[in-house]
mmCIF file of C-alpha atoms in Angstrom:
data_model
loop_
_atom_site.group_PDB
_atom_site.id
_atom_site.type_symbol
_atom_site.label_atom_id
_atom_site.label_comp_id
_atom_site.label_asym_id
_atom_site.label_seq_id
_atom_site.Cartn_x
_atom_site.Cartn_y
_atom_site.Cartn_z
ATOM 1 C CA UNK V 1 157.020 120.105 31.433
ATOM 2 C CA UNK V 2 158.906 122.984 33.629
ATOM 3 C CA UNK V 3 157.925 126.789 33.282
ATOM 4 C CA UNK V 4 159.042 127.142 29.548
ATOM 5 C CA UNK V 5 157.013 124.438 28.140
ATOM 6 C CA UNK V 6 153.970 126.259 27.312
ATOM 7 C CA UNK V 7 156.585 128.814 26.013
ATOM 8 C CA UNK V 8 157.293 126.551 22.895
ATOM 9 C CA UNK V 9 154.076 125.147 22.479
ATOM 10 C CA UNK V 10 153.083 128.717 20.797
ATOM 11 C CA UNK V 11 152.422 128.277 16.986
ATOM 12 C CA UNK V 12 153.903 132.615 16.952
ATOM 13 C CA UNK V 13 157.158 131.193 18.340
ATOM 14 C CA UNK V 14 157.592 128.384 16.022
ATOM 15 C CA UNK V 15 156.966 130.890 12.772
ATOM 16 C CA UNK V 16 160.212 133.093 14.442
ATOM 17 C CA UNK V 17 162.268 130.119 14.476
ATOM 18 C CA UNK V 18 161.821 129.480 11.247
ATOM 19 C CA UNK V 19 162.095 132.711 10.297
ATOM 20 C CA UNK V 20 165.495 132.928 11.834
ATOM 21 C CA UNK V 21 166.127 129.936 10.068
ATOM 22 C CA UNK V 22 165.539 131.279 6.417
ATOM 23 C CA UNK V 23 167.420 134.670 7.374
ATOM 24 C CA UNK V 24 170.175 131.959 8.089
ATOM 25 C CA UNK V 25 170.184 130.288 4.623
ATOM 26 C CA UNK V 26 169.601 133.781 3.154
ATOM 27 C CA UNK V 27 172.686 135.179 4.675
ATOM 28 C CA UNK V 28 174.708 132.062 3.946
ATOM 29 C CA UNK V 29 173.615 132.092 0.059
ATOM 30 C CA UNK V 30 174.422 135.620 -0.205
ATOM 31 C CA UNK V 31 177.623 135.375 1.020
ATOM 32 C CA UNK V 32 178.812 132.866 -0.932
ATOM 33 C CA UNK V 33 177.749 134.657 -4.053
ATOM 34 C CA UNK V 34 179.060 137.979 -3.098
ATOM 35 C CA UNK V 35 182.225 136.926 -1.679
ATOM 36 C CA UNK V 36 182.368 133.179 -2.571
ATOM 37 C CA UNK V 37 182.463 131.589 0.918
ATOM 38 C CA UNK V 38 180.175 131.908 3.837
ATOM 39 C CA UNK V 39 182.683 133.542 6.775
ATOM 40 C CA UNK V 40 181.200 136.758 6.031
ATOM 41 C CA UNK V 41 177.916 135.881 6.645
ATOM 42 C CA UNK V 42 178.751 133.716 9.762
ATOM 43 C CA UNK V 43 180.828 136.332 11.014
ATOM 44 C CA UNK V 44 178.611 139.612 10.802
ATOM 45 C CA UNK V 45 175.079 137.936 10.705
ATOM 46 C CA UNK V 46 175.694 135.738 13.894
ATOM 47 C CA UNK V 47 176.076 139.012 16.007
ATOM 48 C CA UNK V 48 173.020 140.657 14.826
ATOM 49 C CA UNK V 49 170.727 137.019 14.751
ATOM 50 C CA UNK V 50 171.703 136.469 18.562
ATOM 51 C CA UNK V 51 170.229 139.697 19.544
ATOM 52 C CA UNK V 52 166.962 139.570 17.495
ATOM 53 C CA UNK V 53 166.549 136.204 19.188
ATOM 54 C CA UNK V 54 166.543 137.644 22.321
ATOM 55 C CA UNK V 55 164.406 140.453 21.305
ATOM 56 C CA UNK V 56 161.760 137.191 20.076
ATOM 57 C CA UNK V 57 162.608 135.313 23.370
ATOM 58 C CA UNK V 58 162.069 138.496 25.285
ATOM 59 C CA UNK V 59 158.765 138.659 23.433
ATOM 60 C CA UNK V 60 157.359 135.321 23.267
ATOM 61 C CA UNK V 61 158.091 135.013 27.047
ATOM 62 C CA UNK V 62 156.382 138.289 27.802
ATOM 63 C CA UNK V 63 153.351 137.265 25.799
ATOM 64 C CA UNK V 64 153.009 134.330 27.931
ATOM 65 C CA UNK V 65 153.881 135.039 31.545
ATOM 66 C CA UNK V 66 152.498 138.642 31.741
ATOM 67 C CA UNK V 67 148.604 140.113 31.433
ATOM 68 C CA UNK V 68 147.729 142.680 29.157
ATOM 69 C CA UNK V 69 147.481 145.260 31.382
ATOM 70 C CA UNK V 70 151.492 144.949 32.409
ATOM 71 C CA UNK V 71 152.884 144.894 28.670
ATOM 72 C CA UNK V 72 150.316 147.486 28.121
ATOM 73 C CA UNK V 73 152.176 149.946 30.731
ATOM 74 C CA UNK V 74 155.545 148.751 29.960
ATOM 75 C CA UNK V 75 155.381 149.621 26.033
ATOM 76 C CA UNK V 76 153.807 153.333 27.270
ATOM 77 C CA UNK V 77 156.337 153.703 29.584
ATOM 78 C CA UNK V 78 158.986 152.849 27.104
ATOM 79 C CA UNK V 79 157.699 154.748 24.377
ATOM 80 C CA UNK V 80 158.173 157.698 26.381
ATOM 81 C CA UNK V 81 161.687 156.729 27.461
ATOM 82 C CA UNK V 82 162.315 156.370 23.513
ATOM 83 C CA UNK V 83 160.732 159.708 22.730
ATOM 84 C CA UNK V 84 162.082 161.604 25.421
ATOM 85 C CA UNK V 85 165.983 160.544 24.261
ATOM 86 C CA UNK V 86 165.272 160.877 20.578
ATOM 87 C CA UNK V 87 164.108 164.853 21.766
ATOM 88 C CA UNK V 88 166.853 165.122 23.607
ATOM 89 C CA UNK V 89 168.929 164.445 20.855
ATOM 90 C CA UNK V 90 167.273 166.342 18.264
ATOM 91 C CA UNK V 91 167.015 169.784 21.047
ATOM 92 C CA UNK V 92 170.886 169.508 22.213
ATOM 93 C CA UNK V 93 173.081 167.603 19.552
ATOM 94 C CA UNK V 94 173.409 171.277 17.972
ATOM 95 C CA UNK V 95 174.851 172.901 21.266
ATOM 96 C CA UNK V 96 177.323 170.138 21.992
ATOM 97 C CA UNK V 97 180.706 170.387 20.871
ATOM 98 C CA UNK V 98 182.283 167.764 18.787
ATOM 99 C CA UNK V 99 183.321 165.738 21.749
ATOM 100 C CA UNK V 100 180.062 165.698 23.511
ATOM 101 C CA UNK V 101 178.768 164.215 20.183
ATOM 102 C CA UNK V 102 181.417 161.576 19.963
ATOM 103 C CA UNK V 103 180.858 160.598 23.827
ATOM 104 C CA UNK V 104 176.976 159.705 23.048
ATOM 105 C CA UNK V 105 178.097 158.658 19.717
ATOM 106 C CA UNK V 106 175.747 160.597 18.014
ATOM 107 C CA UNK V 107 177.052 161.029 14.841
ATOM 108 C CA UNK V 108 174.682 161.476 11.514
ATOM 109 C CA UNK V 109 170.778 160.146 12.110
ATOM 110 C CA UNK V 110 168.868 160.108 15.344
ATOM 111 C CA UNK V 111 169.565 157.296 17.485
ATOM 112 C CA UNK V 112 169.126 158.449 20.812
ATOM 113 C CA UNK V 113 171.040 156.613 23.728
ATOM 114 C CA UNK V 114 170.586 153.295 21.217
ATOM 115 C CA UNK V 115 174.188 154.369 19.753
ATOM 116 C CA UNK V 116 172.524 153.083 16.074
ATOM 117 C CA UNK V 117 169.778 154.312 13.933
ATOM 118 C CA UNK V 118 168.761 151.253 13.417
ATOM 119 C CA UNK V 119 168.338 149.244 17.015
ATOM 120 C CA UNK V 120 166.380 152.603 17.667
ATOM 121 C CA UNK V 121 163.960 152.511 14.862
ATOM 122 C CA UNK V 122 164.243 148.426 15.738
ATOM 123 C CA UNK V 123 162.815 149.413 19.500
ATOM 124 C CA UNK V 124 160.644 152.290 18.573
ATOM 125 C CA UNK V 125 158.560 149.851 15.886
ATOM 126 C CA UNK V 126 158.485 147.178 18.834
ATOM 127 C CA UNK V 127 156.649 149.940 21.042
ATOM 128 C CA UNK V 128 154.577 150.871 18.028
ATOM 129 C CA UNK V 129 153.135 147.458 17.231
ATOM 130 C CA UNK V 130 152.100 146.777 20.826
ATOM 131 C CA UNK V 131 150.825 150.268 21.397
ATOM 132 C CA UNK V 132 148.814 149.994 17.947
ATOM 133 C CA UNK V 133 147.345 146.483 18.960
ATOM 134 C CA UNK V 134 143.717 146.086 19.718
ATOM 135 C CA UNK V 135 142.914 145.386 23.547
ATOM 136 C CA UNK V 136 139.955 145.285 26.034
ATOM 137 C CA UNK V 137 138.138 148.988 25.841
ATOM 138 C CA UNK V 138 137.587 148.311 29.641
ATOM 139 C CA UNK V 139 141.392 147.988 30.041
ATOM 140 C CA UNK V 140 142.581 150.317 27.827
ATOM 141 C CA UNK V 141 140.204 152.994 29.036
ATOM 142 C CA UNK V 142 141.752 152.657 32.465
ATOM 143 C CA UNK V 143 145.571 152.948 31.514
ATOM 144 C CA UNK V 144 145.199 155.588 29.025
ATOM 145 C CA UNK V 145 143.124 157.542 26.720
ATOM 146 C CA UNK V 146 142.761 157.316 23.171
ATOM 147 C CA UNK V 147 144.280 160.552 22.262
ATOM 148 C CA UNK V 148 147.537 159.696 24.593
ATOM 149 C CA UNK V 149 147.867 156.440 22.491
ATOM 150 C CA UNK V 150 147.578 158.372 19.192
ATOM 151 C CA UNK V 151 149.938 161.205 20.284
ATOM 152 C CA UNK V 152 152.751 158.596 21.352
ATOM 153 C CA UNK V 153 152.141 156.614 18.247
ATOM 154 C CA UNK V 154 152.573 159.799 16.047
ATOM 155 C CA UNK V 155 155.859 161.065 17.676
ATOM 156 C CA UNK V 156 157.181 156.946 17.702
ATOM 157 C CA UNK V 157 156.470 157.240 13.618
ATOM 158 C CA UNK V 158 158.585 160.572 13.545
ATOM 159 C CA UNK V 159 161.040 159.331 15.025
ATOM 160 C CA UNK V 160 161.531 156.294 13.141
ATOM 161 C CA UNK V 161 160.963 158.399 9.983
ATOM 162 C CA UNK V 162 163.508 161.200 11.070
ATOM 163 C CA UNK V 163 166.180 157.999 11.853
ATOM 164 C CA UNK V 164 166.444 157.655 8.443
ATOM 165 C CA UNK V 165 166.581 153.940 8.983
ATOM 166 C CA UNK V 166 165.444 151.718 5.930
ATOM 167 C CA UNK V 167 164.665 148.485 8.705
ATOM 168 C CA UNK V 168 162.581 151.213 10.277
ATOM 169 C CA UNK V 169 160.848 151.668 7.366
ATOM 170 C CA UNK V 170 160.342 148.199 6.484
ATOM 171 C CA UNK V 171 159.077 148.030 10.042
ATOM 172 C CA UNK V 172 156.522 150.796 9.504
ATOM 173 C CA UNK V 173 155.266 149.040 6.615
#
């Protein structure tokens, strides 16, 4: 069947796809009303589809190959990444001058080294949802403790609410 067989054989992966698929027809429909053909939605939603199905590829592939205690470590480890930019943002974008604000691109909300408010709050609610998910006591005990989890959790959900992006807010919900 070859190594991505059991891959597609996931009933999570088939719900994306078809989630993709309706965000598809959704797109197409609106832009036709809106605008009266579908380039538009071709155009700008293609982009943005592409790289949420790699973020669901990315996913569904590290759900199958990799234990627990791996994509335990790698969410910490980039939740701390993600927290550590957003702070560095939010302690130095006063003391740089307008062009060290235009070379990080850090113009209006938070959105660390992301470059947009939105992939950030996008990544941040990906690290949230796997931090947040249940998991073996015996595991979890031995990677970190509970008060680490909170803590990270709480400054991931500032961020995300200090963004001021509305996906991140759908995410949170």
């Amino acid at each position: 069947r070859g190594l991505l067989g059991s891959l597609w054989r996931r009933n999570s992966m088939w719900f994306g796809l078809g989630s993709f698929l309706v965000m598809i027809i959704y797109g197409w429909t609106v832009g036709y009303i809106r605008f009266g053909s579908n380039d538009w939605a071709t155009a700008n939603r293609l982009l943005g589809l592409i790289a949420i199905f790699s973020y669901l590829f990315a996913g569904a592939s590290l759900a199958c190959f990799a234990d627990s205690v791996f994509i335990r470590r790698w969410s910490m480890i980039g939740s701390m990444v993600l927290i550590l930019t957003g702070w560095v943002q939010l302690l130095t974008a006063q003391s740089f001058a307008e062009c060290g604000m235009s070379y990080f691109r850090w113009h209006g909300m938070l959105s660390g080294f992301c470059q947009d408010r939105n992939a950030f709050s996008f990544i941040c609610v990906l690290f949230l949802a796997i931090i947040l998910l249940p998991s073996d006591p015996k595991i979890s005990s031995k990677l970190e403790p509970f008060r680490v989890t909170v803590l990270i959790a709480g400054c991931l959900i500032f961020l995300i609410i200090y963004s001021g992006s509305r996906s991140g807010w759908v995410g949170l919900v």
